XYZ file of C-alpha atoms in Angstrom:
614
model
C -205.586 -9.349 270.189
C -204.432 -11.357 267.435
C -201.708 -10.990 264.295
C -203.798 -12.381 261.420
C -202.889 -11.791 257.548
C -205.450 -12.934 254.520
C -205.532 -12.515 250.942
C -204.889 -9.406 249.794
C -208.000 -9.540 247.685
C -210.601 -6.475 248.180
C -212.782 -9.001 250.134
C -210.275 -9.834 252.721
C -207.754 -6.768 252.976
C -210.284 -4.362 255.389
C -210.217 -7.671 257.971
C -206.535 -8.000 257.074
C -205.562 -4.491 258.837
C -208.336 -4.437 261.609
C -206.879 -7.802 263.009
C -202.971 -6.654 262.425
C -203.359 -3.106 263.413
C -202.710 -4.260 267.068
C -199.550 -6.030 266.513
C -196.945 -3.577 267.106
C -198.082 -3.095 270.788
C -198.449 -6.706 271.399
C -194.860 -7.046 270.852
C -193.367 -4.186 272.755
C -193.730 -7.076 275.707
C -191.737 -9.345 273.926
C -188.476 -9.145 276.101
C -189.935 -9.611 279.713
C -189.483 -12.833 281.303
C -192.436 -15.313 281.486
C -190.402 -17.016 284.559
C -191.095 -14.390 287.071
C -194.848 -13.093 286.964
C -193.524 -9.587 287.949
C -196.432 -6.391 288.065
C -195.467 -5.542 284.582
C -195.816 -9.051 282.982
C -199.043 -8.942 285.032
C -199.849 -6.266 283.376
C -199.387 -7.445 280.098
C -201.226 -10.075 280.297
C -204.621 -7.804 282.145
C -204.284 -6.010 278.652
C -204.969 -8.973 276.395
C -207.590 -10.236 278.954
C -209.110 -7.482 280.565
C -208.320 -4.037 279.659
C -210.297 -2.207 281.468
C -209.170 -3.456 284.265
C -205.034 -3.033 282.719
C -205.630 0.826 282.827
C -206.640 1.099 286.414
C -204.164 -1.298 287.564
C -201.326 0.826 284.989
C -202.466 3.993 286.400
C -202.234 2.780 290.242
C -198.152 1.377 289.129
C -196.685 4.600 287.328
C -197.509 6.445 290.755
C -195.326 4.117 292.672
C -191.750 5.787 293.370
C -189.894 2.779 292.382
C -191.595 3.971 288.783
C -190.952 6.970 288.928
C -187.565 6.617 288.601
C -187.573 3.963 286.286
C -188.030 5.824 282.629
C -187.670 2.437 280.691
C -190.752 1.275 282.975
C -192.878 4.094 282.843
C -192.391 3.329 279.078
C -193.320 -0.365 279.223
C -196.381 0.216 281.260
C -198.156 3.185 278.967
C -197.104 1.430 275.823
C -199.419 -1.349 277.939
C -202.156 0.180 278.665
C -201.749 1.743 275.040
C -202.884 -1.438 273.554
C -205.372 -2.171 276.466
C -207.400 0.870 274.889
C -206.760 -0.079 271.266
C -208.402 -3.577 272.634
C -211.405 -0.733 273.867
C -211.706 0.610 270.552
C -211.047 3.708 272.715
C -209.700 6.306 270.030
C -209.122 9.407 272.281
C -207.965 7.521 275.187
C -205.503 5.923 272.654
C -204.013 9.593 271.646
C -204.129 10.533 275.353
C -201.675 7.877 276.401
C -199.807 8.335 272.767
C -199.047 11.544 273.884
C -197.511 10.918 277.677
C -195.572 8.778 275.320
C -194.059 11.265 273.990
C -194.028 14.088 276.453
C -191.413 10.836 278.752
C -189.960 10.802 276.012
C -188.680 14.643 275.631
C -188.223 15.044 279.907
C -186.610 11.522 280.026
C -184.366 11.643 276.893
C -186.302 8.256 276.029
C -186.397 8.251 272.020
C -187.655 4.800 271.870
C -190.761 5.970 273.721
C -191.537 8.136 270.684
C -190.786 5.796 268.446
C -193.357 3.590 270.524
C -195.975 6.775 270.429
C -195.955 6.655 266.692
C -196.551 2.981 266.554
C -199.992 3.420 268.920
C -200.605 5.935 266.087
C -199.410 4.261 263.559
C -202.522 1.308 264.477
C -205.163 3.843 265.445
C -204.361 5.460 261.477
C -205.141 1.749 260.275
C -207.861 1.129 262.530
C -209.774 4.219 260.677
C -209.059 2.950 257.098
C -206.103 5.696 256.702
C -203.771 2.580 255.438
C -201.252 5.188 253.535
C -200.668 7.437 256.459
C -200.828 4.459 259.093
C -198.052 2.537 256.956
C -196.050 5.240 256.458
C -195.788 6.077 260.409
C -195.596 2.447 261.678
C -192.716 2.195 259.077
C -190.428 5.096 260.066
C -191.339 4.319 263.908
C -190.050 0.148 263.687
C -186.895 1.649 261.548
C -185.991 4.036 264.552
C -186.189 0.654 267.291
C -183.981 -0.673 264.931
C -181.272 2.648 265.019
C -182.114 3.168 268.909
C -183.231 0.389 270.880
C -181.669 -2.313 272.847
C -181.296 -6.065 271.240
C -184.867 -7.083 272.553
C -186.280 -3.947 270.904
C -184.066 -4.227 267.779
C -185.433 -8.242 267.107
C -189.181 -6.630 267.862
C -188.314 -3.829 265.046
C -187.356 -6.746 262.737
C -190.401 -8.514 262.300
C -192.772 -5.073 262.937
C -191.322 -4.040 259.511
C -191.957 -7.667 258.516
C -195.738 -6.612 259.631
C -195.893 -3.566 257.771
C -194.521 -4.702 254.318
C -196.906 -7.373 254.538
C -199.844 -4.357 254.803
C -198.396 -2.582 251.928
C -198.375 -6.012 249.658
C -194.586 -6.053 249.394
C -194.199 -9.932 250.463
C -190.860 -10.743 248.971
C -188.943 -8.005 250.997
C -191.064 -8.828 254.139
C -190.849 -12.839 253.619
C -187.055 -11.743 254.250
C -187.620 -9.777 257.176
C -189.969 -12.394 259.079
C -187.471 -15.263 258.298
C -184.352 -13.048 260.125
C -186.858 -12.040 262.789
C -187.530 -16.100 263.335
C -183.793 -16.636 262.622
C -182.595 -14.033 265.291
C -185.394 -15.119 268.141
C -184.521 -18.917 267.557
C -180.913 -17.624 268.474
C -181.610 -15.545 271.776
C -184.514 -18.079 272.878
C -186.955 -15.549 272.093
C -189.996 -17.480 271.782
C -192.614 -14.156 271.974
C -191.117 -12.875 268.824
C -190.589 -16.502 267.550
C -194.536 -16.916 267.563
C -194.988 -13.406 265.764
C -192.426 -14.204 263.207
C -193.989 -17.588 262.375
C -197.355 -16.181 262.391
C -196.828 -13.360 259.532
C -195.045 -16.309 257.624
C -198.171 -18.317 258.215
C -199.889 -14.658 256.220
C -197.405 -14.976 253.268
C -198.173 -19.128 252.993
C -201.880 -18.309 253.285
C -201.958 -15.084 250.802
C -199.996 -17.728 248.375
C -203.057 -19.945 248.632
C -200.570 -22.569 250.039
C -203.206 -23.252 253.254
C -201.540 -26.258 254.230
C -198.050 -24.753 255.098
C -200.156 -21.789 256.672
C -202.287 -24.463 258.856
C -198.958 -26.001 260.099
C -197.475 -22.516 260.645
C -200.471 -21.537 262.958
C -200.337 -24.097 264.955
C -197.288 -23.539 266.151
C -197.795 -20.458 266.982
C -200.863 -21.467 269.111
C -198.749 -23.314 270.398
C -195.554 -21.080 271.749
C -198.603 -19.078 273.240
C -199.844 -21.802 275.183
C -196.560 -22.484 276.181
C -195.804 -19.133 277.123
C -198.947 -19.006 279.200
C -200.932 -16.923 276.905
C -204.314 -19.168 276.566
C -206.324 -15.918 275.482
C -204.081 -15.493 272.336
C -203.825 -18.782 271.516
C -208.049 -19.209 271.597
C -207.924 -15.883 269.348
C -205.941 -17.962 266.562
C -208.799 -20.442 266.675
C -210.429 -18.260 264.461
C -207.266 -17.897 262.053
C -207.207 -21.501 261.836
C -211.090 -21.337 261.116
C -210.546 -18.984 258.254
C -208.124 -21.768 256.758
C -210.325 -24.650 257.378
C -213.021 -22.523 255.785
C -210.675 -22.321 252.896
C -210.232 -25.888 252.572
C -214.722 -26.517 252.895
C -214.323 -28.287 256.272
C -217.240 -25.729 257.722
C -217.718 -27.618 260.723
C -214.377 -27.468 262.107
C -214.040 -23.934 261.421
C -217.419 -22.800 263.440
C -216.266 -24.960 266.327
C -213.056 -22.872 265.998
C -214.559 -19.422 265.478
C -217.072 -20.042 268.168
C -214.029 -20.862 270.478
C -212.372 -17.475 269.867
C -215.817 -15.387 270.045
C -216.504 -16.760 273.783
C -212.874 -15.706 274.406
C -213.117 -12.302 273.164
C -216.269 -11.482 274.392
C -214.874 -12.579 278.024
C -212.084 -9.748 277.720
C -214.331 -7.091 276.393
C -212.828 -6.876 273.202
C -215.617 -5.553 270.626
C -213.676 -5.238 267.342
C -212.033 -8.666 267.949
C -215.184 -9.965 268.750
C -216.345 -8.509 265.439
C -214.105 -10.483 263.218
C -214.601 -13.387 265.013
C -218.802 -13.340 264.226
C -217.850 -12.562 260.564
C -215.990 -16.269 260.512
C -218.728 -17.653 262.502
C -221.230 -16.437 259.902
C -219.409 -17.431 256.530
C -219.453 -20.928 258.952
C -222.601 -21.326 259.304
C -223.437 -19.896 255.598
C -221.565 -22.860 254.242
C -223.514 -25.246 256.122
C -226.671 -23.984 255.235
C -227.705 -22.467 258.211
C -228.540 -19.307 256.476
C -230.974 -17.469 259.023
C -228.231 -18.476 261.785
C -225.749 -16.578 259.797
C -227.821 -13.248 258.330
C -228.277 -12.779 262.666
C -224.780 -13.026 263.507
C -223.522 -10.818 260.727
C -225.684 -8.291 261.545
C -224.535 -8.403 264.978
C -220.988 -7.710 263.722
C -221.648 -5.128 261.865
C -223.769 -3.562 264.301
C -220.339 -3.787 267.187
C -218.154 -2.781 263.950
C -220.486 0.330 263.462
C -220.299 1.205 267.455
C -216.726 0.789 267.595
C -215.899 3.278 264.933
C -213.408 0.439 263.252
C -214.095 1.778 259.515
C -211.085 -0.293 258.318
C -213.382 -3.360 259.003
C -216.916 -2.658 257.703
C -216.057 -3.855 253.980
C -215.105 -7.203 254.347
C -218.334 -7.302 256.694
C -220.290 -6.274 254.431
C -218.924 -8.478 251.274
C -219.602 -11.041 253.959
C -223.189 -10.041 254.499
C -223.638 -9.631 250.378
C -222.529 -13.585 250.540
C -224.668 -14.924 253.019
C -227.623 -12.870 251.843
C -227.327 -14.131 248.307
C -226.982 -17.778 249.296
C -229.894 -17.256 251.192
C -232.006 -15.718 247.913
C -232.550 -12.341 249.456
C -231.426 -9.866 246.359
C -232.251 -6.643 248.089
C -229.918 -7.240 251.360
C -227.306 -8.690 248.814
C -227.644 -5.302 246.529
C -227.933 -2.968 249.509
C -224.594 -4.337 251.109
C -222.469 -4.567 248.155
C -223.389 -0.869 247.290
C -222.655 0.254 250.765
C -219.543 -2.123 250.698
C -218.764 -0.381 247.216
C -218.671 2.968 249.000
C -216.914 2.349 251.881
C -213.774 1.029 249.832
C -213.843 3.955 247.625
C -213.687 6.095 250.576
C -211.019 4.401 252.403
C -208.583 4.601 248.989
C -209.833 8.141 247.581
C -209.409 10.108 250.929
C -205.839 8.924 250.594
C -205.741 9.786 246.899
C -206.721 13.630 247.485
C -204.450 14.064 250.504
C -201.737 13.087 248.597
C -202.597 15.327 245.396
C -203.138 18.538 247.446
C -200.216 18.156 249.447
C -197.856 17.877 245.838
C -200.288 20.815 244.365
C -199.609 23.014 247.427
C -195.632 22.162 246.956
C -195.540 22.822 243.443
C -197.515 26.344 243.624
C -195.320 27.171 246.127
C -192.234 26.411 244.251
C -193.907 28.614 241.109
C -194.764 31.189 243.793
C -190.713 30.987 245.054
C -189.521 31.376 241.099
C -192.101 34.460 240.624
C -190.306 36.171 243.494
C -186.653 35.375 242.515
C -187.388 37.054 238.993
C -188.801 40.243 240.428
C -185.835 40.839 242.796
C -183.601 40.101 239.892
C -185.430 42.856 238.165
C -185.574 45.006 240.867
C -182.021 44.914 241.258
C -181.354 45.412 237.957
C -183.395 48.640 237.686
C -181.374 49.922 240.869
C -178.177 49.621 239.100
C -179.615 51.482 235.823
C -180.720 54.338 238.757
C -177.601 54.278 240.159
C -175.678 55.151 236.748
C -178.249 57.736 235.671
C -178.025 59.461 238.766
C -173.942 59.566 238.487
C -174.285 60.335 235.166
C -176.701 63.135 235.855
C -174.074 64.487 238.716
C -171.411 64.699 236.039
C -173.174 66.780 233.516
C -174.044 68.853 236.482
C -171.071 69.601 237.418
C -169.312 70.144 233.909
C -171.848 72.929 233.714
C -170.861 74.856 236.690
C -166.863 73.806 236.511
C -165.973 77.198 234.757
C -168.598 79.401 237.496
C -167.061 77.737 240.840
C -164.261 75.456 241.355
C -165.658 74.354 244.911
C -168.553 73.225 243.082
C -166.266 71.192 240.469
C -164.529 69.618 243.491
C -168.074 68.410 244.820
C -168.843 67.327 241.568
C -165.843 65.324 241.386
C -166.437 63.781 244.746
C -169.790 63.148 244.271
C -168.692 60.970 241.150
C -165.950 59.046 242.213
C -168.447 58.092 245.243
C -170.967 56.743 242.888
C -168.114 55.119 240.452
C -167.305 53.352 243.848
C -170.511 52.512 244.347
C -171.024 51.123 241.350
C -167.467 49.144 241.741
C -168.939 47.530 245.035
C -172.224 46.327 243.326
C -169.856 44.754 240.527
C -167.190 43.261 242.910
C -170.303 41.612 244.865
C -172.236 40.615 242.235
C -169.574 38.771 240.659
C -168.856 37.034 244.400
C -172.421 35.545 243.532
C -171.790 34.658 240.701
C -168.531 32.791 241.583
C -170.399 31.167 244.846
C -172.751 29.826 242.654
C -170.250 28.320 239.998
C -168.594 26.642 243.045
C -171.948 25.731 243.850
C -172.597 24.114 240.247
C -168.982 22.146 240.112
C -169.677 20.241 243.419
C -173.225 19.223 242.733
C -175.167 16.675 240.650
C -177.516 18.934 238.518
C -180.204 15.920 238.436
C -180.290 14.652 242.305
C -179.112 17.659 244.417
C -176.227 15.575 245.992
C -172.623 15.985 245.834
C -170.783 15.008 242.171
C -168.034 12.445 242.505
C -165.151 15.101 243.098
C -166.597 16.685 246.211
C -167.673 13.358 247.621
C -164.256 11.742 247.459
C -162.642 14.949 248.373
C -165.385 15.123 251.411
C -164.141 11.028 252.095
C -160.901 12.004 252.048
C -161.345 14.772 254.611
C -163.557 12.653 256.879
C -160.792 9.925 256.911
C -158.123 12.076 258.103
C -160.045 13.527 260.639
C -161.157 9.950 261.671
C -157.843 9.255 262.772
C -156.232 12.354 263.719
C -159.202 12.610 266.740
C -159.193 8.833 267.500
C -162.630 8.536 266.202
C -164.909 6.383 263.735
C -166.332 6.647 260.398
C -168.296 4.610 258.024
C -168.841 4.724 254.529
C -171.983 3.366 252.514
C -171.989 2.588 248.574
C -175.641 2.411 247.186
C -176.572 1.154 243.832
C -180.104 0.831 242.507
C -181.554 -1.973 242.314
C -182.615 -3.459 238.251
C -182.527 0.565 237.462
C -181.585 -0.449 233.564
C -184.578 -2.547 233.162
C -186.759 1.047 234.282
C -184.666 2.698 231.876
C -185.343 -0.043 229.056
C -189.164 -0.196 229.916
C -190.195 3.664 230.562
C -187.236 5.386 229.200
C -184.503 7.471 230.428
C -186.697 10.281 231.713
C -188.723 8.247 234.082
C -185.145 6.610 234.898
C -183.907 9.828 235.788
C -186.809 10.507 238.097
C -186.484 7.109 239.684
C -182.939 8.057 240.386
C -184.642 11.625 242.289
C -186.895 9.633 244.072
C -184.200 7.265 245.150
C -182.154 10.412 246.481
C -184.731 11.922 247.992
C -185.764 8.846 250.277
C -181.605 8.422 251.404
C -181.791 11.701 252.218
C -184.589 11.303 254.430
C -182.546 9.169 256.918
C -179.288 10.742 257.259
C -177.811 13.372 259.660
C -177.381 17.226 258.321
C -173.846 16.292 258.812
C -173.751 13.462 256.574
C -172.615 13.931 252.788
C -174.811 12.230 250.114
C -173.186 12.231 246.696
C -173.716 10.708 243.318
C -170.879 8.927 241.783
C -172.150 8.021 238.600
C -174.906 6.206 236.861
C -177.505 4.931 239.327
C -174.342 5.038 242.135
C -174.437 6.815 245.329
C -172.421 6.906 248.524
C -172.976 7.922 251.929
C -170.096 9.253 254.145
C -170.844 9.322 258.143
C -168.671 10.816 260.135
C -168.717 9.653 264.560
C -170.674 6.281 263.401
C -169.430 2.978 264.474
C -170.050 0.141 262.174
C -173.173 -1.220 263.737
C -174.890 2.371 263.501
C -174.119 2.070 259.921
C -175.743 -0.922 258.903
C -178.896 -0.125 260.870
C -179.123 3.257 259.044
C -178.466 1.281 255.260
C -181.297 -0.983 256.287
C -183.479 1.636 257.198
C -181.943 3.275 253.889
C -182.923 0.052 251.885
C -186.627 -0.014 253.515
C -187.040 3.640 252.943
C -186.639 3.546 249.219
C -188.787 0.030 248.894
C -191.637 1.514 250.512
C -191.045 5.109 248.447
C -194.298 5.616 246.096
C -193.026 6.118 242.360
C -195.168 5.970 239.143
C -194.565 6.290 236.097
C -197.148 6.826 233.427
C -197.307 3.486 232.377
C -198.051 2.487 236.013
C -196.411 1.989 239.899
C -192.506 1.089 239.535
C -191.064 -0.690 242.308
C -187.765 0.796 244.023
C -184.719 -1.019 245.376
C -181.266 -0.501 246.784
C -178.582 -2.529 247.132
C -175.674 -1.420 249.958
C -172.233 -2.094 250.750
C -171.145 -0.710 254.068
C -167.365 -0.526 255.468
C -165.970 1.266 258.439
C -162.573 2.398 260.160
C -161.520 2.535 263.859
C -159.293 5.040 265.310
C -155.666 4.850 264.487
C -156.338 2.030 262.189
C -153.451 2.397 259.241
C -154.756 2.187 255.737
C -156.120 4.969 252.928
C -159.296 6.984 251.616
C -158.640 4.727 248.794
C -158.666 1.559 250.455
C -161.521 2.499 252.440
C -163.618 2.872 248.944
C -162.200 -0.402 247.961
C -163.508 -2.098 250.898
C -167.390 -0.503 250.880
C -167.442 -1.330 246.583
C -166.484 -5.287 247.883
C -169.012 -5.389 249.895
C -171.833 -3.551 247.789
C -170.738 -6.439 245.250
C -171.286 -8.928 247.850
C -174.611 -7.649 248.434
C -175.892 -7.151 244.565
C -174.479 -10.817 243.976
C -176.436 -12.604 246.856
C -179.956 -11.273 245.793
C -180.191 -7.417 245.981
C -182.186 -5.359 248.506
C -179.958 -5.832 251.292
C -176.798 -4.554 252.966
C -173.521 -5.848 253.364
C -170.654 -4.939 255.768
C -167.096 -5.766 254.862
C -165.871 -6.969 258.177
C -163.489 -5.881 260.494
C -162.130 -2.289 259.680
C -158.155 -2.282 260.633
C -158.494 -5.740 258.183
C -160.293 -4.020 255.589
C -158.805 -0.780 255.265
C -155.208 -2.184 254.845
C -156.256 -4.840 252.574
């Protein structure tokens, strides 16, 4: 099992996500103790070495009691032999355990182990060349360890979103995740998540073409593995290092290196590892001329990448085979690969493409097909109130005819008509309820986003602060601002601007509570009021506000436009003195503490009693 990031050219991206797509599982270990070699850690360990033998030996300790009635162990050990059948390339048996995942984590109250479930998912979606879907998963599953887990959990969830930014090519946002992950590990003497943190910085060095600060960054990392007692993973960097020394033309080095690794991964059973360790082993032994050597070996690895079903790694095998074959002078191979190579990429991106446009085409003929029905019960209704006064019309000509016969019958008539005039009054009286819902409706909502205008919000604010302290409880308050939003507005004009500001609505909306209020107060400014949230559940929900929006897709016709949000975050304790007023005060100070150091990030104010009476 390895973390390993390349270029993110279309040569090297397919071997990019079939070595990272492990990652998230490696690290759900990070927080057990190396000191003591208890059955778990042992565990750990059999599923980087040999995981065939890690799901007997899981299997034989979730049916001891002591288990049983541990739910946080139960966890550890599936999410275990989780990545022992990734290491398989066992797809179904990888769903199978996903799903005990979940089903502890619905009799156990356990939401971590869902979150967890999503992230075996989440690698089995990249493993198959879904990158979109598998992104999008792995994302929302890192950001909910970040809401829900303990602090080991929460510093794994740092640099897993680190991970996943780097897959979706956003490297300034995840250079600032892996740098707190290292920050935060270096504090608690974490030296599992230390290694992963320095490793996807080692990626960004590398994609930068700077291979000598990504040489020195994996070799530290080999090195907290070896001192952790983790020889297997540090032999599977061997071929990282390889890849760089390939980089750099010393050839001989690197097939020493990638040699290393094969006989490692090959030992543990691990066929799609072993893959991408031939592939280095070939482009090796291409650049030292040994060109039959190398046409053998790739074929080999594309022969284990075609039996292991790992679709997300045949194109950079095959650009690798088109390489080799060409240096050797043999057209047809060369042709044949990059054609198939060709294909294979254009599947991987397209299927993506269409799910995409027939889930918005289903959405929008829906909405059409809403709208069609609206009209005709407006028109219905409308042709039942014409009925209604032609039939009390008709009633009262009626009875004017027979008035002078029978003045029984004129009293019926008269009955009959002020029913129907009462009727009619009913209709009107609730009709114009409607209508006067639906002003109300209009005056406390922004017509463009859907969210509450500035008046309800504050007036909301003002009634969650009251309650706050009248019940002893907390409440937080978030101000959001987009993120360069005049330079969209200057570059694709207002309209796009205003649907950057929908988009940006729609993705806050996504991670709050049906009790939260989320209103627009102007421009590209929002705010978020949470009632019952302390403020550490607060900044964990505007960072996974801030990561939401980043990795939101928005294009414009000229083009993809990138998404940010800046956050300012203040809270207030229970009987803490102060004002709604002061409480805004506090959460704009600290939004323009976070737009002045660099954007894309949240700041808290500080201590609430302090802030709120400032």
């Amino acid at each position: 099992m390895r973390l390993t990031v390349h270029p993110p050219s279309v040569h090297r991206r397919p071997a990019r996500v079939g070595k990272a797509l492990l990652s998230a599982f490696f690290a759900l270990a990070a927080h057990i103790a190396v000191a003591d070699i208890s059955p778990i850690e042992r565990l750990r360990r059999l599923s980087l070495d040999a995981p065939s033998h890690a799901l007997t030996e899981g299997e034989r300790l979730l049916a001891l009691p002591e288990v049983r009635a541990a739910p946080p162990d139960q966890r550890e050990i599936l999410m275990l032999m989780g990545r022992a059948s990734m290491m398989l390339a066992s797809l179904k048996q990888t769903e199978a355990i996903a799903a005990r995942l979940d089903a502890l984590a619905e009799s156990r109250n356990l939401p971590t182990a869902h979150a967890e479930a999503s992230l075996l998912r989440a690698s089995s979606l990249l493993d198959q060349g879904k990158y979109e879907e598998g992104l999008r998963l792995g994302t929302a599953a890192a950001a909910q360890l970040r809401v829900d887990g303990d602090a080991p959990l929460q510093r794994r969830a740092i640099v897993d979103m680190c991970e996943f930014l780097i897959l979706s090519e956003n490297a300034t946002q995840a250079r600032s995740y892996c740098e707190r992950g290292r920050d935060e590990a270096v504090t608690a003497g974490d030296d599992f998540n230390l290694a992963r943190a320095l490793h996807y910085l080692a990626g960004l060095e590398r994609d930068a073409e700077h291979n000598e600060q990504a040489l020195a960054l994996t070799s530290q990392t080999r090195a907290l593995f070896e001192k952790l007692g983790m020889p297997s993973m540090a032999a599977s960097l061997d071929d990282e290092i390889a890849s760089l020394h390939l980089a750099e033309g010393n050839a001989a080095e690197a097939l020493r290196l990638a040699q290393n690794a094969l006989a490692f991964e090959r030992a543990a059973g691990r066929q799609a590892h072993a893959a991408l360790s031939m592939i280095t082993t070939a482009q090796a032994q291409s650049q030292l001329g040994r060109h039959d050597e190398a046409r053998r070996t790739i074929a080999d690895a594309l022969r284990r990448i075609r039996s292991a079903h790992a679709a997300a790694l045949l194109p950079s095998a095959l650009l690798t085979q088109m390489d080799i074959a060409d240096a050797a002078g043999d057209r047809d191979t060369a042709f044949a690969a990059a054609k198939e190579a060709l294909l294979r990429l254009e599947e991987q991106t397209s299927r993506e493409s269409r799910r995409s446009m027939v889930e918005l085409e289903a959405k929008y003929a829906n909405l059409e097909k809403q709208r069609l029905i609206d009209t005709l019960e407006h028109e219905n209704h409308v042709k039942e109130l014409a009925l209604s006064r032609a039939e009390a019309d008709a009633e009262r000509k009626a009875a004017a005819l027979e008035r002078e016969r029978l003045t029984l019958w004129l009293m019926a008539a008269v009955a009959v008509g002020l029913f129907a005039s009462v009727l009619l009054l009913f209709t009107l009286l609730r009709t114009q309820r409607e209508q006067s819902r639906r002003l109300r409706h209009l005056s406390e909502t922004d017509p463009l986003t859907g969210a509450a205008n500035r008046r309800e919000f504050l007036r909301e604010l003002g009634e969650v602060y009251e309650r706050a302290l009248k019940n002893g409880r907390d409440a937080s308050l978030l101000l959001i601002d987009a993120d360069h939003f005049k330079a969209i507005n200057d570059r694709h004009g207002h309209q796009v601007g205003d649907q950057a500001l929908l988009a940006i609505a729609t993705a806050i909306r996504g991670t709050i509570r049906d009790g939260d209020m989320l209103g627009r107060l102007g421009g590209e400014e929002f705010g978020v009021v949470l009632a019952d949230a302390d403020h550490r559940r607060a900044r964990n929900l505007a960072e996974a506000m801030i990561l939401a929006v980043c990795t939101a897709t928005f294009t414009a016709p000229a083009g993809p436009v990138p998404l940010g949000i800046s956050v300012g975050v203040a809270s207030i304790r229970p009987h803490a003195p102060g004002s709604p007023e002061a409480w805004f005060s506090a959460a704009d100070r600290a939004l323009y503490a976070a737009k002045h150091s660099g954007r894309g990030r949240a700041v808290c104010e500080g201590d609430l009693p302090e802030v709120v009476s400032a």
